[in-house]
Coordinates of C-alpha atoms and ligand atoms in Angstrom, one line a residue:
X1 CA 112.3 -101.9 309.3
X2 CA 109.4 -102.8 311.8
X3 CA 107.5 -103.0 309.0
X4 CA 109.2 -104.6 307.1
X5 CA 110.0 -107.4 309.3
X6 CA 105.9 -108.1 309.6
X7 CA 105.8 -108.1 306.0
X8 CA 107.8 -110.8 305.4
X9 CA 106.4 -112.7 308.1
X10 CA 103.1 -112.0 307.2
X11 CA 104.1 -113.7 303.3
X12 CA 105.2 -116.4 305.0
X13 CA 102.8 -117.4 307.1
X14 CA 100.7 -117.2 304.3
X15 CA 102.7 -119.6 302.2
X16 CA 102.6 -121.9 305.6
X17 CA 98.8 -122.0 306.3
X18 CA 98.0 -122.4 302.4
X19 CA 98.0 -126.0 302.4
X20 CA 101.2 -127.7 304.6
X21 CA 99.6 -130.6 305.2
X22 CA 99.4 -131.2 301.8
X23 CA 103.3 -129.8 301.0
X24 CA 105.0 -132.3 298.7
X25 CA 108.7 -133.1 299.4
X26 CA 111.6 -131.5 297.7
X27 CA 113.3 -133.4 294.4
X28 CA 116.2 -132.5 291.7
X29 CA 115.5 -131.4 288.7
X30 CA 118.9 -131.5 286.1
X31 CA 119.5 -128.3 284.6
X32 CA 122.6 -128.2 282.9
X33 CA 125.9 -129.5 283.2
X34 CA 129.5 -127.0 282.9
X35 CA 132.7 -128.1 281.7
X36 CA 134.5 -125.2 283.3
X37 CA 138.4 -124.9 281.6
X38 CA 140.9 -123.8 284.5
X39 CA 144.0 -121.7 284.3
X40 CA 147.1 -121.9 286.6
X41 CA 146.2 -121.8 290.1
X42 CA 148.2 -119.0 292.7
X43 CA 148.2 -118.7 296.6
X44 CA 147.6 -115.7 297.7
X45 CA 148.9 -117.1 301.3
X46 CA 147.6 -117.4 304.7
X47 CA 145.7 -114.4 305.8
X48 CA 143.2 -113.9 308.2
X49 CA 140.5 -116.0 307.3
X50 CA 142.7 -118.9 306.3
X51 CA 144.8 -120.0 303.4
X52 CA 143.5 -118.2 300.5
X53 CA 144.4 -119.8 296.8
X54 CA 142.9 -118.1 293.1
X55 CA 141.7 -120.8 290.2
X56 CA 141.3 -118.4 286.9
X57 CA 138.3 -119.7 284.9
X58 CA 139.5 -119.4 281.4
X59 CA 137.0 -120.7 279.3
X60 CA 134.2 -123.6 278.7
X61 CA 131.2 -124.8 277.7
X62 CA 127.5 -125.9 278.9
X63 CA 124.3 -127.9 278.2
X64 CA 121.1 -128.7 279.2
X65 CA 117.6 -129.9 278.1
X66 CA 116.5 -126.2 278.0
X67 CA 119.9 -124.1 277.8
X68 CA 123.5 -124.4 276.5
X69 CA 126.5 -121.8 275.4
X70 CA 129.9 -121.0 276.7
X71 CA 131.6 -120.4 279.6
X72 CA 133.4 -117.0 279.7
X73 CA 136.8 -115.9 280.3
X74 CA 137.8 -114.1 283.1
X75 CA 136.2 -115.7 286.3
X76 CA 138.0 -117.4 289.1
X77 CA 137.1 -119.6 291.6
X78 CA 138.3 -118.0 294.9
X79 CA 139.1 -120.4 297.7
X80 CA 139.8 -120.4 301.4
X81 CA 141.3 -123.3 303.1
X82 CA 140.1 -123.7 307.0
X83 CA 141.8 -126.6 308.6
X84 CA 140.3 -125.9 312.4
X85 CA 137.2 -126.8 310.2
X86 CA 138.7 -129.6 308.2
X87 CA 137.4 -127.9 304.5
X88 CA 137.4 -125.5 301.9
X89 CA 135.1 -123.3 301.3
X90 CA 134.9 -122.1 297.1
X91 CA 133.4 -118.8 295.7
X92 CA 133.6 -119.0 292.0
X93 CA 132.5 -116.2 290.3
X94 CA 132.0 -115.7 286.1
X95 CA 129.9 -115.5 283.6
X96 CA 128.4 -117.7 281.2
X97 CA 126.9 -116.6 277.4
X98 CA 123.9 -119.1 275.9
X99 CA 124.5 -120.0 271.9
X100 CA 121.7 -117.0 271.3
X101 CA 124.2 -114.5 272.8
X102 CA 122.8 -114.4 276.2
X103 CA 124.7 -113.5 279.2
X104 CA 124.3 -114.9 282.5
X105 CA 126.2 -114.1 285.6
X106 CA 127.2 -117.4 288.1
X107 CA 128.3 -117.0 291.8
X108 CA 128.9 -120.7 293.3
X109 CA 129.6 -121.3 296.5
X110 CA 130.1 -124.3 298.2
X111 CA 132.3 -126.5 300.0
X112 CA 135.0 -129.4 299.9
X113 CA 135.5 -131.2 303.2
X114 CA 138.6 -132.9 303.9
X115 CA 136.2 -136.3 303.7
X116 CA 135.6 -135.7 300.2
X117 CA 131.8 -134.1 300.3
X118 CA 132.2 -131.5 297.8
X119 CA 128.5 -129.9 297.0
X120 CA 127.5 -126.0 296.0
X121 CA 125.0 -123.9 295.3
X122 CA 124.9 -121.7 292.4
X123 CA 123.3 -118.6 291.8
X124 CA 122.2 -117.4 288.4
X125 CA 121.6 -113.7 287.6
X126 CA 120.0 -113.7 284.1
X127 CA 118.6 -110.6 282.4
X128 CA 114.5 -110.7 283.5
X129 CA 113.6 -109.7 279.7
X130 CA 115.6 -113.5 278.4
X131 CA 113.6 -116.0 277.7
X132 CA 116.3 -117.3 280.5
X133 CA 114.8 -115.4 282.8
X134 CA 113.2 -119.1 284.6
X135 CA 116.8 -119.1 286.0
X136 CA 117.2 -116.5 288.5
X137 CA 114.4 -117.4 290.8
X138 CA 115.1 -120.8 292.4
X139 CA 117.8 -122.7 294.8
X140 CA 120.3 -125.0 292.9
X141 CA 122.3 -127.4 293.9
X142 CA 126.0 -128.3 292.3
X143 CA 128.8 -131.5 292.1
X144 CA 131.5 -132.2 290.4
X145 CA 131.0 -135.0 287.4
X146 CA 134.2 -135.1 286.8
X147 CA 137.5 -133.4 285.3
X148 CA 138.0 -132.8 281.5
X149 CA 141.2 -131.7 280.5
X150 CA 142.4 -129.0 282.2
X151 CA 139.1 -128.5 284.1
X152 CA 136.3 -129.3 286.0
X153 CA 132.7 -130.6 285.3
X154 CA 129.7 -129.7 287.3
X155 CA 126.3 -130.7 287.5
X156 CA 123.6 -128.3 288.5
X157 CA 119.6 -129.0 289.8
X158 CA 117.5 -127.2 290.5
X159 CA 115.2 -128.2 293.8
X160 CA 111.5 -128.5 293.3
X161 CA 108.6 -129.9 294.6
X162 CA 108.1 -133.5 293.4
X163 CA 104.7 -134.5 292.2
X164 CA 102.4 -135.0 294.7
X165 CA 99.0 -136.8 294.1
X166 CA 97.4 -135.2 297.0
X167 CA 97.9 -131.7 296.1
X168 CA 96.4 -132.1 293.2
X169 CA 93.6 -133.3 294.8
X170 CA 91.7 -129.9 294.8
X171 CA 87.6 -128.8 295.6
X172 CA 86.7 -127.4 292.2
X173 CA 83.9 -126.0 293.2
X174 CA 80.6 -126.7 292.0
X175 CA 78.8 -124.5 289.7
X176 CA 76.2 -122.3 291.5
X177 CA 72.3 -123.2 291.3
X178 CA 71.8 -119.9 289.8
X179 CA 74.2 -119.9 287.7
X180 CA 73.1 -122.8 285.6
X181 CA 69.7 -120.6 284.7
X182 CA 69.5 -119.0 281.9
X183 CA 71.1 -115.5 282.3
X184 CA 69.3 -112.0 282.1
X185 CA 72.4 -111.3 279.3
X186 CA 72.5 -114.1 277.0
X187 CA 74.8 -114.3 274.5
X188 CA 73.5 -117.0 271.0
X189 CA 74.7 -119.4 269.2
X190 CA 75.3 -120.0 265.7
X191 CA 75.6 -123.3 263.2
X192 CA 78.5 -122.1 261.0
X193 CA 79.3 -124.1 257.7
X194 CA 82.5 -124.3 256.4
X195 CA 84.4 -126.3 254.1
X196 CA 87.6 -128.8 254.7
X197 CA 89.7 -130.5 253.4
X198 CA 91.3 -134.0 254.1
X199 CA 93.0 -136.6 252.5
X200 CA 92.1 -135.8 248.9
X201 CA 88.2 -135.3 250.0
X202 CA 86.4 -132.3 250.7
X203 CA 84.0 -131.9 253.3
X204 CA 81.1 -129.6 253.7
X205 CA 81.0 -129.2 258.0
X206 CA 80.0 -127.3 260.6
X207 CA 81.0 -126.4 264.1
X208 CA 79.0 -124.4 266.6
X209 CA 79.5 -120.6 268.1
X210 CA 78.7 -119.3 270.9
X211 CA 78.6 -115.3 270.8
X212 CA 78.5 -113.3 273.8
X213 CA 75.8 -110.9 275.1
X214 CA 76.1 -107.6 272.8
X215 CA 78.1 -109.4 270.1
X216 CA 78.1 -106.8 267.1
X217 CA 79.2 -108.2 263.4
X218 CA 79.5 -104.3 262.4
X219 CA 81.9 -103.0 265.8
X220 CA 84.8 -104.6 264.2
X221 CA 87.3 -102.7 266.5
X222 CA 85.9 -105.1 268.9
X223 CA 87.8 -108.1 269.1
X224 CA 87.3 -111.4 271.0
X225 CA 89.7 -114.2 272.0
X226 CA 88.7 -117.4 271.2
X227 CA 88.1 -120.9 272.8
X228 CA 87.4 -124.6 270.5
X229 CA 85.9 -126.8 272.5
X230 CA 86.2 -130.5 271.1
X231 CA 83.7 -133.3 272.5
X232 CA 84.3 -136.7 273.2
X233 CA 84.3 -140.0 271.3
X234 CA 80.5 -141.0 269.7
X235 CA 79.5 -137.4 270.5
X236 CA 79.0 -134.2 268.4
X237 CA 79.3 -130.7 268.0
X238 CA 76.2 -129.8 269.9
X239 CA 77.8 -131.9 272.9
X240 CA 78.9 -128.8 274.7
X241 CA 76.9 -126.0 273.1
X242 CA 73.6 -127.8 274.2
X243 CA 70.1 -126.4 274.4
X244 CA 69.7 -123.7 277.5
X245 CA 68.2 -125.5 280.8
X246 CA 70.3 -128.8 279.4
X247 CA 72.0 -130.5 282.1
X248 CA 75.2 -129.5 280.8
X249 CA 74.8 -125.4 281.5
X250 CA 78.0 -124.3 279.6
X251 CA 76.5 -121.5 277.6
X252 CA 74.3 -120.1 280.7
X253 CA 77.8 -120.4 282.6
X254 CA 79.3 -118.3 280.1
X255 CA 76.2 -115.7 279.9
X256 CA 76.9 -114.8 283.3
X257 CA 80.6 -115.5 283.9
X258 CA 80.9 -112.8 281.0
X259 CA 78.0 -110.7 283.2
X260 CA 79.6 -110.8 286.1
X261 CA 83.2 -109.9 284.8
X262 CA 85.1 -113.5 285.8
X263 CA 86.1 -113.5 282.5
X264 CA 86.3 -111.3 279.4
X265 CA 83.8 -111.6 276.8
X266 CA 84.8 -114.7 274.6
X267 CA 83.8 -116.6 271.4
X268 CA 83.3 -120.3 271.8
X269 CA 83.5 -122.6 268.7
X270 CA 82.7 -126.1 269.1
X271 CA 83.8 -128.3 266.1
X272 CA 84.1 -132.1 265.2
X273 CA 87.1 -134.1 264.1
X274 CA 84.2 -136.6 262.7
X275 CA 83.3 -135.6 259.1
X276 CA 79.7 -134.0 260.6
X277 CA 77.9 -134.7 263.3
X278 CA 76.3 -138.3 262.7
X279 CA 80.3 -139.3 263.4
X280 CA 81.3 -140.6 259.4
X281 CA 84.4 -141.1 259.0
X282 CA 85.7 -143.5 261.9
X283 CA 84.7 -147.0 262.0
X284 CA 86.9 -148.1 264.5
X285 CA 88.9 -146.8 267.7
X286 CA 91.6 -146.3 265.2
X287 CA 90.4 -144.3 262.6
X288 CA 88.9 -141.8 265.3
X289 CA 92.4 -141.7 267.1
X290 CA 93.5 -140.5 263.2
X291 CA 91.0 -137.9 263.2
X292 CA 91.7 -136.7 266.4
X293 CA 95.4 -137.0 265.8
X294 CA 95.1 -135.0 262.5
X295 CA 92.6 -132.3 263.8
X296 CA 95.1 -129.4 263.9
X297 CA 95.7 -129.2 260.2
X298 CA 91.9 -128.8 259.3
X299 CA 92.0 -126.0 262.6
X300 CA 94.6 -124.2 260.7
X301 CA 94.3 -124.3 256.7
X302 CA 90.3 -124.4 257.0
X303 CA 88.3 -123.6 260.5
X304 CA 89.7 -121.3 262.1
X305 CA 90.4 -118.9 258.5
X306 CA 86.5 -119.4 258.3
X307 CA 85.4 -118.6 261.3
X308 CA 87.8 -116.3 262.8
X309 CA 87.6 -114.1 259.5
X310 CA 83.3 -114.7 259.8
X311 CA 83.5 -112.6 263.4
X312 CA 85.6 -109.8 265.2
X313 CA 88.9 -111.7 266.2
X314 CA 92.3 -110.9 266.1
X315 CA 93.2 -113.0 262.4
X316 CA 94.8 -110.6 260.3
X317 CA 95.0 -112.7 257.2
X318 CA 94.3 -116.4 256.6
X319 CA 97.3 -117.8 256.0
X320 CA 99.7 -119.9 258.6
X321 CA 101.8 -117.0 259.5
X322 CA 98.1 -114.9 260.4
X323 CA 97.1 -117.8 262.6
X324 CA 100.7 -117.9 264.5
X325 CA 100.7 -114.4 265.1
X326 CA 97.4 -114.8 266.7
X327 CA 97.8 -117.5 268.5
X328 CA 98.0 -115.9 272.3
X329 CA 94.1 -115.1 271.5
X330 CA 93.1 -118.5 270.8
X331 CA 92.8 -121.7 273.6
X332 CA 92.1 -125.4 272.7
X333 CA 90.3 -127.6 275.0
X334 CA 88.1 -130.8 274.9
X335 CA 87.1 -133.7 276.5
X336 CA 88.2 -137.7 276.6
X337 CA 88.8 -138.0 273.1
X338 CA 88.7 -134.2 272.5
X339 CA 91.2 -134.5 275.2
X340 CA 93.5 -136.4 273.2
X341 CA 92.6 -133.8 270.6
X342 CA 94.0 -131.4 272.2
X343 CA 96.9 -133.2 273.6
X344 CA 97.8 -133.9 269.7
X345 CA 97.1 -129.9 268.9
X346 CA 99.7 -129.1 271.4
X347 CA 102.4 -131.8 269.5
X348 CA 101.5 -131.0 266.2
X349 CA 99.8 -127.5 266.2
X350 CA 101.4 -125.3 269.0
X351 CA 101.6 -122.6 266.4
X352 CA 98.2 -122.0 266.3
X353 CA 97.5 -122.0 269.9
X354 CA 98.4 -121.1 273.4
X355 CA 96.3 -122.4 275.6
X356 CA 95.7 -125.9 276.2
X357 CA 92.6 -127.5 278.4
X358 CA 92.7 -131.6 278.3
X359 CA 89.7 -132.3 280.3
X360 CA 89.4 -135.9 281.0
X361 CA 91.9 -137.5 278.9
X362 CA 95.6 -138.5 278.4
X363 CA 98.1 -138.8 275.6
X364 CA 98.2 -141.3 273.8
X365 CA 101.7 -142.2 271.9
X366 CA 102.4 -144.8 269.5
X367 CA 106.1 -146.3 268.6
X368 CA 106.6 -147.7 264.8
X369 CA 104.8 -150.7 264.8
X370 CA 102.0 -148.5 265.9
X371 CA 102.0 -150.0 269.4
X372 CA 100.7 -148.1 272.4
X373 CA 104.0 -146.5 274.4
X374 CA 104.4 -146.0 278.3
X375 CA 103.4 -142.0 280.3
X376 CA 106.8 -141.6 279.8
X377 CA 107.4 -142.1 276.5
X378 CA 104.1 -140.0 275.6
X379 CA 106.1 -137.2 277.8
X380 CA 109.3 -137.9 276.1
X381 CA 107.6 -137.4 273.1
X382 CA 105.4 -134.4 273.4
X383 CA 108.8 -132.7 274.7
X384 CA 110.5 -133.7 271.9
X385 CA 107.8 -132.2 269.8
X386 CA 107.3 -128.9 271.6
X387 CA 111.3 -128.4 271.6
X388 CA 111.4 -128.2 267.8
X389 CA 108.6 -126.5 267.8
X390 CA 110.3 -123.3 268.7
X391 CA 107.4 -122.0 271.4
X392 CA 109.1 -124.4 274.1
X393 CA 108.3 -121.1 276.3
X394 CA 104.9 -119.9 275.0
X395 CA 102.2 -121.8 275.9
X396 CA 100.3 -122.8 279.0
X397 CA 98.2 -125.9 280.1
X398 CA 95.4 -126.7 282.4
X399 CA 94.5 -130.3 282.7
X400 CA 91.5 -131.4 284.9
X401 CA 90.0 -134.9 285.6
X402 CA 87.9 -136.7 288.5
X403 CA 88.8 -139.3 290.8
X404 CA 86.3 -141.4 290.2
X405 CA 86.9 -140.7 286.0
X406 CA 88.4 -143.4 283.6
X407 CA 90.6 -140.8 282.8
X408 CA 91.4 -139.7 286.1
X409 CA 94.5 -141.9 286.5
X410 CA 95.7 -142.5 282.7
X411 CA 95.8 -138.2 282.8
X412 CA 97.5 -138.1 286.4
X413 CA 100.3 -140.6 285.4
X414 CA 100.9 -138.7 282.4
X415 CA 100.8 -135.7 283.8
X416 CA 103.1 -137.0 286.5
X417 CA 105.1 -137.9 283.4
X418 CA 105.6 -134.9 281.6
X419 CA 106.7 -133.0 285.4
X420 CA 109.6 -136.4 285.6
X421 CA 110.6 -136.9 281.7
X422 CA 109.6 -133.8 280.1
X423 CA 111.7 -130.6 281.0
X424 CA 109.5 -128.0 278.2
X425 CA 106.4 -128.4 281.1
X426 CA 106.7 -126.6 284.5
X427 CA 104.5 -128.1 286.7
X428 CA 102.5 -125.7 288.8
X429 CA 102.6 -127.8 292.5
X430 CA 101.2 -124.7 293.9
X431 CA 97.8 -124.4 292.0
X432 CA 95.8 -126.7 294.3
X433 CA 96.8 -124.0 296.9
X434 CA 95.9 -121.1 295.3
X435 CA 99.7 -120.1 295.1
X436 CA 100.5 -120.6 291.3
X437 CA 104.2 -121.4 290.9
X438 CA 105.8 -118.5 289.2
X439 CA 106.7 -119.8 285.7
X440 CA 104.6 -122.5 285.7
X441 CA 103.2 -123.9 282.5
X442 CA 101.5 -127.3 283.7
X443 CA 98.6 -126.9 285.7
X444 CA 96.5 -130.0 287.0
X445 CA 94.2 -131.1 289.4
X446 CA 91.8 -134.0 290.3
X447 CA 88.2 -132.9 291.8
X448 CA 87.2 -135.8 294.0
X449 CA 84.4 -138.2 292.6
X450 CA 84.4 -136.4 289.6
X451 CA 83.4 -139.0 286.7
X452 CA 84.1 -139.4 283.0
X453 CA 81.0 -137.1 281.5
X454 CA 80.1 -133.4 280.5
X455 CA 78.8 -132.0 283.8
X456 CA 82.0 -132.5 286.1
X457 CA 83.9 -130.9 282.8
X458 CA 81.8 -128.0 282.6
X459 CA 82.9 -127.4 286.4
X460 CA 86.6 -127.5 285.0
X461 CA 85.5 -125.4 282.7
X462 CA 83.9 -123.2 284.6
X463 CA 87.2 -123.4 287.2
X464 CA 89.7 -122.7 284.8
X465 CA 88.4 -120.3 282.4
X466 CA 88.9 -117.8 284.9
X467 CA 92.9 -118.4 284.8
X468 CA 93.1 -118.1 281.0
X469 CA 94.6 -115.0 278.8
X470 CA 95.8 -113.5 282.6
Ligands
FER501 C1 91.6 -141.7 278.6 C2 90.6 -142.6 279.1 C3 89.5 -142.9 278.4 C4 91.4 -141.1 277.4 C5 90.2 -141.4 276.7 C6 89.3 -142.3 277.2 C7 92.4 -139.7 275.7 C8 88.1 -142.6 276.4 C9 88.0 -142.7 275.1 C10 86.7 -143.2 274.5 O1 86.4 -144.4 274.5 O2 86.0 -142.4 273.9 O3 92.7 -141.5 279.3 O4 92.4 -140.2 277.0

């Protein structure tokens, strides 16, 4: 029991010295709203605790951006009238079943005062192997929104912590001196040509890969995840993959991340959405936002067939279905315009891939008249997208500007966005904390000063690779 006690205390004084100062207030998310049927209400009578009356709960239904089904038979809502306290307090207790044949147990309790403030706070018991399982772990709040026929309709939200610019405020650390030298373990790069395919042409590319120390064609029971890395606007495929003892140290970073076990051996392909490397194919701002928009469908049907089936991944097969059932092994990431890359991969392309890194850029959404929308249209958007998509609940991002970064506030706002407008993204409010939110799917955070070019993104990269394919 002693022991006990000072466990619990010791978890939460942890939680309290990680970061209070920077604790962002409490807000409502909606979750769902019930439109509970009632049967015919019986007193059981005054007993000891006060006047005790039975509501059946005979039936219903519910919805929500992320959940809806029926409410079950065979609940009841069990209250107790107290006048010394001038209210009632409610207990309802019943089930509810989602339209894919999940059931959910509800215990709301709450209370009406005799001055009309009627408020509860449900509990949701959802199996932990559901992909409802999100449910069970937070505090909700409940109101009526008014009586349908026969019955009662309640609002539920869940309480969060609302964006809060500080926190995301964060000291990615630098990369160590040392480990920008070239590593005693050095893993190599390769040019690898494919071909693809767009718009009627086809086009004879290349991308660059980076294999790992001890990369061996022939051990093919050696597999490797892999991350695409897509540059930014004007630049090219050797924009991350540079030279070693560049100012941009990615592959040395890697040679002794991999070393010294921070993260699992990796391949790192680094493609353009430019025809080749001398940028043909986009005159204008516009055409490259087409290319970039459109990237996914030459990373499915023709790169990543080529180069996944060149070295030891885990494709089995070229074709769409081999790429889907693959895609936890594969992350996309890139920076400003390979930003928006990415953030169009996710809308278009979640199939293909789980893990998203926008370094340095935002997402850019366009209504009919191809006119530039609002963060939270862009949110409302991408939410739409990933909803239809049917991995709503599969996939994971890690976005990462500066302050001092062009992109720093367009990406913040949207990202601000997505957390407001966009119920697919949780946002992770505790990463800046080193206290990841338990479901979370959104990670961002803003290193101070960092500016719009590749060396503060290699530190991002160099932050974040270490949270991937955990
Ligand atoms: C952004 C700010 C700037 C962004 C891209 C840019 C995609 C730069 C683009 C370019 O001119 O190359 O938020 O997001």
């Amino acid at each position: 029991m002693f022991k006990k006690t000072i466990c619990a205390l010791a978890a939460i004084f942890a939680v309290l010295t990680t970061g209070l100062a920077q604790q962002a207030d409490p807000e409502l998310e909606f979750v769902l709203e019930l439109k509970v049927k009632l049967g015919n209400a019986f007193g059981v009578g005054k007993t000891a605790h006060g006047n005790r009356f039975v509501i059946p709960i005979t039936g219903g239904t519910f919805e929500g951006p992320r959940i809806k089904g029926e409410v079950l038979e065979g609940g009841a809502d069990y209250q107790l009238q107290n006048q010394e306290m001038g209210r009632t307090d409610l207990e309802a207790i019943y089930c509810i079943r989602t339209d894919d044949g999940v059931s959910i147990h509800v215990r709301n309790r709450g209370i009406i005062g005799n001055d009309g403030y009627f408020y509860c706070s449900p509990t949701f018991e959802a199996p932990m192997d559901s992909k409802y399982a999100w449910l069970n772990n937070a505090i909700y709040v409940c109101r009526p929104s008014g009586f349908v026929n026969g019955g009662i309709g309640l609002k539920v939200w869940k309480v969060r912590d609302a964006f809060n610019f500080e926190s995301t405020i964060q000291d990615i650390k630098p990369i160590p001196d040392a480990l920008r030298q070239p590593a005693q373990k050095q893993g190599r790069i390769e040019e690898f040509k494919y071909t693809a395919h767009r718009a009627g042409k086809t086009l004879q590319k290349h991308a660059r890969v980076y294999l790992p120390y001890n990369y061996k064609a022939k051990d093919k029971k050696t597999k490797y995840n892999v991350l695409y890395l897509m540059h930014g606007g004007g630049d090219k495929t050797t924009s991350f993959l540079t030279p070693p003892n560049d100012w941009f140290p990615l592959r040395n970073v890697l040679d002794h991340m991999i070393a010294d076990g921070s993260i699992d051996p990796i391949i790192v392909v680094t493609p353009t959405f430019y025809d080749d490397d001398e940028n043909i194919g986009a005159n204008k701002m516009d055409d490259a936002i087409a290319l970039t928009r459109d990237f996914h469908i030459e990373l499915q049907n023709d790169l990543i067939p080529a180069v996944e089936k060149a070295y030891n991944t885990y494709l089995e097969g070229t074709d769409s279905l081999a790429v889907t059932k693959s895609r936890e092994h594969r992350a996309f990431g890139g920076f400003s315009m390979g930003a928006l890359t990415t953030w169009y991969q996710l809308a278009y392309g979640i199939n293909a891939v789980k893990y998203f890194l926008p370094l340095s850029g935002d997402i850019w959404a366009y209504n009919e008249k191809g006119e530039k929308q609002s963060p939270e249209f862009a949110a409302k958007w991408i939410n739409g997208m990933i909803e239809k998509s049917g991995f709503a609940n599969d996939f994971e991002v890690f976005g990462y500007t500066g302050t001092e970064d062009m992109a720093g506030n367009p990406q913040k706002n949207v990202t601000e966005a997505l957390h407001q407008f966009a119920p697919v993204f949780r946002y992770d409010t505790g990463a800046s904390k080193g206290q990841p939110t338990p479901n979370a799917n959104l990670r961002f955070s803003m290193r101070k000063g960092g500016q719009h070019y590749y060396g503060d993104i290699n530190q991002y990269l160099y932050f974040a690779l270490p949270l991937l394919w955990k």
